[in-house]
XYZ file of N, CA and C in Angstrom:
540
model
N -21.861 -52.452 32.386
C -21.586 -52.163 31.122
C -20.102 -51.998 30.748
N -19.972 -52.234 29.270
C -18.906 -52.748 28.740
C -17.770 -51.236 28.936
N -16.810 -51.636 28.650
C -15.686 -50.606 28.975
C -14.503 -50.828 28.068
N -13.875 -49.657 27.770
C -12.669 -49.457 27.257
C -11.893 -48.693 27.402
N -10.310 -49.869 27.952
C -9.873 -49.165 28.730
C -8.849 -48.313 27.519
N -8.674 -47.061 27.975
C -7.961 -46.303 26.987
C -6.657 -45.771 27.916
N -5.690 -46.248 26.988
C -4.398 -45.589 27.670
C -3.491 -45.323 26.450
N -3.305 -44.241 26.258
C -2.330 -43.786 25.103
C -1.424 -43.572 24.811
N -0.515 -43.605 24.543
C 1.420 -42.833 24.645
C 1.549 -42.638 26.441
N 0.884 -43.666 27.155
C 1.585 -43.803 28.442
C 2.751 -44.061 28.475
N 3.098 -43.166 29.888
C 4.496 -43.542 30.485
C 4.770 -44.106 31.752
N 4.875 -45.305 32.395
C 4.291 -45.900 33.538
C 5.185 -44.874 34.914
N 6.183 -44.456 34.437
C 6.788 -43.357 35.230
C 6.263 -42.322 35.732
N 4.783 -41.668 35.003
C 4.403 -40.236 35.089
C 3.965 -40.274 36.653
N 2.191 -41.051 36.852
C 1.570 -40.545 37.921
C 1.047 -42.374 38.071
N 1.013 -43.033 39.868
C 1.073 -44.332 39.519
C -0.642 -44.459 39.944
N -0.977 -45.471 39.362
C -2.696 -45.545 39.325
C -3.245 -45.316 40.713
N -2.554 -46.088 42.044
C -3.280 -45.601 43.196
C -3.749 -43.953 43.363
N -2.510 -43.048 42.516
C -2.547 -42.080 43.019
C -3.882 -41.062 42.132
N -3.672 -41.956 41.030
C -5.131 -41.313 39.940
C -6.411 -41.795 40.713
N -6.510 -43.041 41.164
C -8.037 -43.312 41.972
C -7.918 -42.122 43.157
N -7.004 -41.973 43.347
C -7.370 -40.935 45.075
C -8.264 -39.496 44.491
N -7.242 -39.078 43.654
C -7.597 -38.082 42.929
C -9.004 -38.125 42.238
N -9.238 -39.152 41.980
C -10.792 -39.286 41.406
C -11.962 -39.264 42.151
N -11.372 -40.267 43.473
C -12.297 -40.095 44.468
C -13.257 -38.522 44.895
N -11.790 -37.690 44.770
C -12.170 -36.206 45.375
C -12.964 -35.763 44.308
N -12.784 -36.100 42.894
C -13.604 -35.457 41.575
C -14.812 -36.003 41.784
N -15.153 -37.217 42.046
C -16.834 -37.838 42.191
C -17.340 -37.475 43.600
N -16.754 -37.314 44.614
C -17.228 -36.453 45.850
C -18.106 -35.104 45.351
N -17.211 -34.453 44.601
C -17.330 -33.218 44.285
C -18.639 -33.131 43.358
N -18.450 -34.225 42.250
C -19.512 -34.466 41.641
C -20.855 -34.634 42.003
N -20.709 -35.312 43.115
C -21.822 -35.673 43.992
C -22.500 -34.194 44.378
N -21.365 -33.368 44.934
C -22.104 -31.714 45.423
C -22.645 -31.062 44.286
N -22.374 -31.557 43.133
C -22.782 -30.652 41.946
C -24.193 -31.187 41.696
N -24.231 -32.601 41.521
C -25.665 -33.135 41.465
C -26.735 -33.063 42.651
N -26.139 -32.900 43.624
C -27.342 -32.431 44.894
C -27.645 -30.996 44.568
N -26.963 -30.151 43.657
C -27.401 -28.742 43.596
C -28.021 -28.881 41.984
N -28.142 -30.041 41.910
C -29.210 -29.864 40.402
C -28.221 -29.817 39.090
N -27.225 -30.049 39.044
C -26.233 -30.047 38.032
C -26.210 -31.368 37.394
N -25.508 -31.053 36.008
C -25.442 -32.524 35.547
C -24.091 -33.181 36.234
N -24.281 -34.829 36.050
C -23.346 -35.484 36.748
C -21.654 -35.422 36.506
N -21.401 -34.591 36.301
C -19.512 -34.489 35.744
C -18.772 -33.475 36.597
N -17.600 -33.896 36.861
C -16.428 -33.227 37.841
C -15.046 -33.248 36.797
N -14.644 -32.118 37.319
C -12.906 -32.457 36.999
C -12.333 -31.364 37.978
N -10.678 -31.968 37.923
C -9.589 -31.122 38.654
C -8.710 -31.096 38.005
N -7.565 -30.039 38.219
C -6.229 -30.011 37.282
C -5.221 -30.653 38.942
N -4.407 -31.487 38.430
C -3.304 -31.625 39.604
C -2.176 -31.287 39.070
N -1.210 -30.577 39.854
C 0.100 -30.584 39.552
C 0.527 -31.978 39.863
N 2.223 -32.025 38.936
C 2.708 -33.455 38.889
C 3.084 -33.525 40.784
N 3.447 -32.601 41.104
C 3.904 -33.065 42.938
C 2.520 -33.139 43.661
N 1.257 -33.539 42.868
C 0.057 -33.795 43.550
C -0.884 -32.708 44.155
N 0.005 -31.619 43.845
C -1.015 -30.330 44.694
C -2.227 -30.117 43.655
N -3.521 -29.419 44.055
C -4.845 -29.454 43.346
C -4.929 -28.020 43.021
N -4.819 -27.909 41.786
C -4.775 -26.693 41.225
C -6.321 -26.176 40.994
N -7.372 -26.996 41.181
C -8.845 -26.723 40.662
C -9.552 -27.885 40.935
N -10.763 -27.635 41.177
C -11.885 -28.683 41.422
C -13.346 -27.800 41.156
N -14.053 -28.353 39.727
C -15.182 -28.131 39.691
C -15.908 -28.887 39.507
N -17.331 -28.499 39.141
C -18.376 -29.510 38.688
C -18.979 -28.840 37.745
N -19.789 -29.639 36.841
C -20.510 -28.540 35.281
C -22.057 -27.932 36.071
N -21.545 -26.636 35.302
C -22.603 -25.607 35.673
C -23.405 -25.198 34.766
N -23.566 -25.742 33.718
C -24.263 -25.467 32.690
C -25.650 -25.161 32.675
N -26.372 -26.103 33.816
C -27.944 -25.741 34.140
C -28.011 -24.317 35.011
N -27.104 -23.958 35.731
C -27.341 -23.086 36.848
C -26.885 -21.747 35.985
N -25.905 -21.656 35.404
C -25.735 -20.525 34.601
C -26.376 -20.372 32.961
N -26.885 -21.329 32.542
C -27.109 -21.506 31.050
C -26.084 -21.245 30.277
N -25.321 -21.285 30.414
C -23.932 -21.324 29.485
C -23.920 -22.510 29.259
N -23.642 -22.779 27.784
C -23.398 -24.285 27.347
C -21.623 -24.693 27.416
N -21.082 -23.615 27.590
C -19.464 -24.206 27.980
C -19.413 -24.308 28.937
N -19.868 -24.243 29.871
C -19.651 -24.455 31.619
C -19.297 -26.064 31.894
N -18.906 -26.313 31.110
C -18.420 -27.729 31.626
C -17.536 -28.285 32.702
N -17.352 -28.701 33.645
C -16.274 -29.306 34.691
C -15.015 -29.182 34.072
N -14.401 -29.767 32.809
C -13.088 -29.546 32.595
C -12.796 -28.272 32.392
N -13.660 -27.472 31.710
C -13.256 -26.504 30.743
C -13.297 -25.418 32.619
N -14.262 -25.395 33.140
C -14.028 -24.448 34.632
C -12.533 -24.872 34.846
N -12.660 -26.150 35.412
C -11.276 -26.394 35.815
C -9.599 -26.144 35.354
N -10.190 -25.719 34.172
C -8.766 -25.644 33.412
C -8.860 -24.336 33.481
N -9.759 -23.364 33.330
C -9.600 -21.726 33.377
C -9.230 -21.367 34.893
N -9.637 -22.606 35.738
C -9.391 -21.833 37.387
C -8.184 -22.337 37.773
N -7.287 -23.241 36.876
C -6.190 -23.859 36.938
C -5.220 -22.901 36.493
N -5.673 -22.071 35.071
C -4.680 -21.159 34.558
C -4.504 -20.087 35.382
N -5.809 -19.645 36.324
C -5.851 -18.456 37.120
C -4.742 -18.788 38.335
N -5.059 -19.803 38.800
C -4.105 -20.295 39.946
C -2.801 -20.248 39.358
N -2.280 -20.532 38.613
C -0.804 -20.642 37.992
C -0.215 -19.174 37.272
N -1.407 -18.159 36.938
C -1.438 -16.741 36.371
C -0.581 -17.094 35.004
N -1.286 -17.895 34.087
C -0.764 -18.028 32.973
C -1.986 -19.017 32.042
N -1.548 -18.948 30.778
C -2.575 -19.397 29.580
C -1.944 -21.122 29.335
N -0.654 -20.981 29.915
C -0.344 -22.460 29.327
C 0.220 -23.307 30.523
N -0.747 -24.289 30.599
C -0.304 -25.218 31.823
C 0.815 -26.071 31.986
N 1.486 -26.367 33.153
C 2.644 -27.279 32.690
C 2.479 -28.618 32.594
N 4.066 -28.879 31.824
C 4.044 -30.200 31.469
C 3.194 -31.488 32.202
N 3.553 -31.497 33.592
C 3.283 -32.663 34.219
C 2.245 -32.743 34.845
N 0.909 -31.399 34.773
C -0.320 -31.127 34.991
C -1.107 -32.072 34.339
N -2.199 -32.698 35.467
C -3.195 -33.839 35.086
C -4.459 -33.284 35.329
N -5.204 -33.586 34.138
C -6.661 -33.118 33.964
C -7.207 -34.453 34.342
N -8.235 -34.496 35.953
C -8.707 -35.772 36.011
C -10.262 -35.642 35.991
N -11.209 -36.218 35.208
C -12.381 -35.881 34.954
C -13.208 -37.334 35.312
N -14.610 -36.897 35.678
C -15.380 -38.235 36.033
C -16.101 -38.902 34.236
N -15.717 -38.343 33.458
C -16.211 -38.869 32.338
C -15.272 -38.222 31.364
N -15.159 -38.987 29.896
C -14.105 -38.607 29.117
C -14.645 -37.524 28.463
N -13.529 -36.665 28.356
C -13.880 -35.211 27.642
C -14.165 -34.799 26.692
N -15.393 -34.492 26.287
C -15.781 -34.434 25.105
C -15.039 -33.451 24.277
N -15.342 -33.451 22.771
C -14.219 -32.538 21.831
C -14.093 -30.971 22.652
N -14.810 -30.335 22.819
C -14.895 -29.075 23.319
C -14.363 -29.188 24.604
N -14.126 -30.004 25.551
C -13.190 -29.864 26.565
C -11.914 -30.403 26.335
N -11.521 -31.364 25.227
C -10.423 -32.121 25.209
C -9.280 -30.943 24.039
N -10.225 -30.203 23.229
C -9.714 -29.315 22.773
C -9.077 -27.900 23.692
N -9.813 -27.821 24.994
C -9.680 -26.763 25.899
C -8.067 -27.641 26.560
N -8.344 -28.433 26.697
C -6.866 -29.123 27.321
C -5.992 -29.305 26.568
N -5.983 -29.442 25.311
C -4.816 -29.475 24.166
C -4.397 -27.961 24.363
N -5.430 -27.227 24.197
C -4.719 -25.573 23.877
C -4.034 -25.026 24.647
N -4.302 -25.308 26.307
C -3.612 -24.999 27.105
C -2.246 -26.050 27.364
N -2.084 -27.179 26.793
C -0.798 -27.920 27.219
C -0.953 -28.831 27.942
N -2.190 -28.989 28.355
C -2.803 -30.388 29.261
C -2.178 -31.653 28.413
N -1.284 -32.475 29.110
C -0.697 -33.692 28.334
C -1.397 -34.846 28.822
N -1.870 -34.816 30.191
C -2.160 -36.012 30.893
C -3.618 -36.015 31.218
N -4.480 -36.942 30.989
C -5.756 -37.185 31.225
C -5.718 -38.265 31.781
N -7.005 -37.998 33.095
C -7.443 -39.587 33.538
C -8.730 -39.200 33.749
N -9.613 -40.302 33.144
C -11.183 -40.050 33.255
C -11.391 -41.701 33.865
N -13.177 -41.312 34.202
C -14.114 -42.618 34.443
C -14.518 -43.211 33.909
N -15.845 -42.595 33.356
C -16.971 -43.187 32.658
C -16.304 -42.873 30.971
N -16.388 -43.875 30.337
C -16.010 -43.783 28.655
C -17.337 -43.159 28.013
N -16.928 -42.833 27.024
C -18.021 -41.852 25.949
C -19.314 -42.924 26.236
N -19.004 -43.881 25.846
C -20.166 -45.073 25.321
C -20.969 -44.853 26.569
N -20.642 -44.769 27.742
C -21.519 -44.792 28.832
C -22.107 -43.338 29.084
N -21.453 -42.050 28.670
C -21.995 -40.940 28.758
C -23.151 -40.565 27.715
N -22.831 -41.587 26.450
C -23.923 -41.425 25.178
C -25.054 -42.134 25.805
N -24.767 -43.506 26.384
C -25.982 -43.976 27.114
C -26.830 -43.724 28.241
N -26.246 -42.620 28.908
C -26.868 -41.574 29.945
C -27.513 -40.576 28.951
N -27.469 -40.268 27.597
C -28.430 -39.053 27.158
C -27.287 -38.101 26.880
N -26.111 -38.013 27.624
C -25.062 -36.475 27.286
C -24.451 -36.976 26.093
N -24.417 -35.911 24.743
C -24.181 -36.147 23.695
C -21.918 -36.141 23.797
N -21.472 -36.792 22.938
C -20.002 -36.613 22.791
C -19.626 -36.501 21.180
N -20.567 -36.605 20.483
C -20.374 -36.495 18.978
C -19.674 -37.679 18.450
N -19.763 -38.685 19.330
C -19.157 -39.994 18.727
C -17.957 -40.054 18.718
N -17.112 -39.349 19.384
C -15.788 -39.153 19.262
C -14.951 -39.220 20.536
N -13.929 -39.814 20.557
C -13.002 -40.036 21.831
C -12.038 -39.057 21.847
N -11.634 -38.537 23.207
C -11.103 -37.357 23.402
C -9.317 -37.541 22.696
N -8.966 -38.557 22.188
C -7.722 -38.964 21.846
C -7.471 -38.285 20.458
N -8.666 -38.117 19.726
C -8.640 -37.667 18.571
C -8.363 -35.898 18.428
N -8.927 -35.311 19.381
C -8.516 -34.066 19.335
C -6.806 -33.296 19.506
N -6.092 -34.398 19.976
C -4.770 -33.856 20.621
C -3.911 -33.755 19.410
N -4.387 -34.627 18.284
C -3.396 -34.239 16.701
C -3.574 -32.566 16.263
N -4.818 -32.525 15.912
C -4.893 -30.962 15.682
C -4.114 -29.775 16.461
N -3.817 -30.277 17.426
C -3.014 -29.064 18.023
C -1.207 -29.087 18.042
N -1.225 -30.669 17.151
C 0.262 -30.955 16.867
C 0.528 -31.714 18.297
N 0.185 -32.257 19.165
C 0.425 -32.903 20.584
C -0.057 -34.151 20.852
N 0.479 -34.714 21.694
C 0.418 -36.522 21.964
C -0.009 -36.166 23.579
N -0.954 -37.358 23.762
C -1.795 -36.969 24.959
C -1.421 -38.223 25.875
N -1.377 -38.141 27.242
C -1.189 -39.606 27.910
C -2.395 -39.758 28.279
N -3.649 -40.516 27.888
C -5.073 -40.632 28.495
C -5.438 -41.938 28.866
N -5.769 -41.783 30.256
C -6.122 -43.384 31.166
C -7.558 -43.001 31.271
N -7.699 -43.925 30.632
C -9.699 -44.100 30.950
C -9.794 -45.060 32.194
N -11.110 -45.357 32.454
C -11.407 -46.566 33.419
C -10.970 -46.325 34.705
N -10.636 -45.183 35.508
C -10.422 -44.936 37.052
C -11.635 -44.560 37.415
N -11.453 -45.268 38.456
C -13.015 -45.289 39.364
C -14.178 -45.496 38.369
N -14.092 -46.164 37.548
C -15.195 -46.220 36.214
C -16.656 -46.482 36.792
N -16.658 -47.530 37.575
C -18.067 -47.855 38.193
C -18.782 -46.908 39.120
N -18.022 -46.480 39.762
C -18.635 -44.991 40.700
C -19.075 -43.923 39.718
N -18.219 -43.471 38.344
C -18.385 -42.399 37.867
C -19.528 -42.928 36.564
N -19.494 -44.244 36.310
C -21.154 -44.352 35.554
C -22.105 -44.577 36.056
N -21.811 -44.985 37.255
C -23.150 -44.785 38.537
C -23.522 -43.476 38.295
N -23.012 -42.430 38.571
C -23.310 -40.951 38.566
C -24.345 -40.713 37.153
N -23.541 -40.967 36.297
C -23.719 -40.755 35.049
C -25.681 -41.533 34.857
N -25.870 -43.142 35.030
C -26.598 -43.545 34.763
C -28.111 -43.347 35.625
N -27.455 -42.970 37.019
C -28.529 -42.375 38.117
C -29.170 -41.101 37.666
N -28.210 -40.326 36.935
C -28.701 -39.114 36.513
C -28.636 -38.802 35.195
N -29.574 -39.424 34.329
C -29.073 -39.283 32.985
C -29.911 -37.863 32.605
N -29.439 -37.415 31.332
C -29.664 -36.095 30.657
C -31.012 -35.634 30.451
N -31.369 -34.731 31.230
C -33.178 -34.295 31.089
C -33.720 -34.576 29.786
N -34.534 -35.126 29.473
C -35.214 -35.143 28.038
C -35.717 -33.820 27.600
N -35.699 -33.299 26.267
C -36.008 -32.062 25.958
C -37.506 -32.216 25.688
N -38.723 -31.217 25.862
C -39.876 -31.592 25.585
C -40.196 -31.931 24.098
N -40.979 -32.552 23.595
C -40.969 -32.581 21.870
C -41.469 -31.268 21.646
N -41.148 -30.964 20.693
C -41.806 -29.982 19.727
C -42.938 -29.804 19.404
N -43.734 -28.359 20.012
C -45.076 -28.394 19.642
C -45.481 -28.298 17.917
N -46.536 -29.084 17.684
C -46.928 -28.909 16.494
C -47.793 -27.856 15.595
N -47.178 -27.187 14.961
C -48.079 -25.910 14.673
C -49.412 -26.005 14.417
N -50.484 -25.088 15.107
C -51.642 -24.953 14.945
C -52.297 -24.668 13.437
N -51.286 -24.476 12.804
C -51.536 -24.480 11.211
C -51.981 -25.692 10.667
N -51.284 -26.926 11.015
C -51.024 -27.619 10.225
C -52.102 -28.816 9.814
């Protein structure tokens, strides 16, 4: 699979790559649990700068029938509940198995998340049949007047494998009208 390593506004002194990989492996394991329950192959966590896990969620769109129940949005919601506020701290990280879609990136930006690590890039997500609107998550943050430290390709092979092995279900073709 082709990969684009995305690293924007990155500061080398934030969180080291081995730590991001360790966090991502936790997310991947949780993603597998979600897939085993019939959910789409996405999971996300929010970590504080000190390494404390604030939340860990998998996508629940299929179970709930709610299109906003992406793993990232749910992880951000739970992290906000954990800290008792609507604005996450400057050093908090969103770690997600796939590059956040525009909705998830907007949610992250709106609560002040400035650090995102993801596994599979939008191109892989699109190949697996999950829409991304052709937009990378980095394009969302300027709308909120924020910069972001976005690092892609963390444990990318394992994240991509989950997507490729669990593609988006195909919608049944529309039925033709009996009148036609």
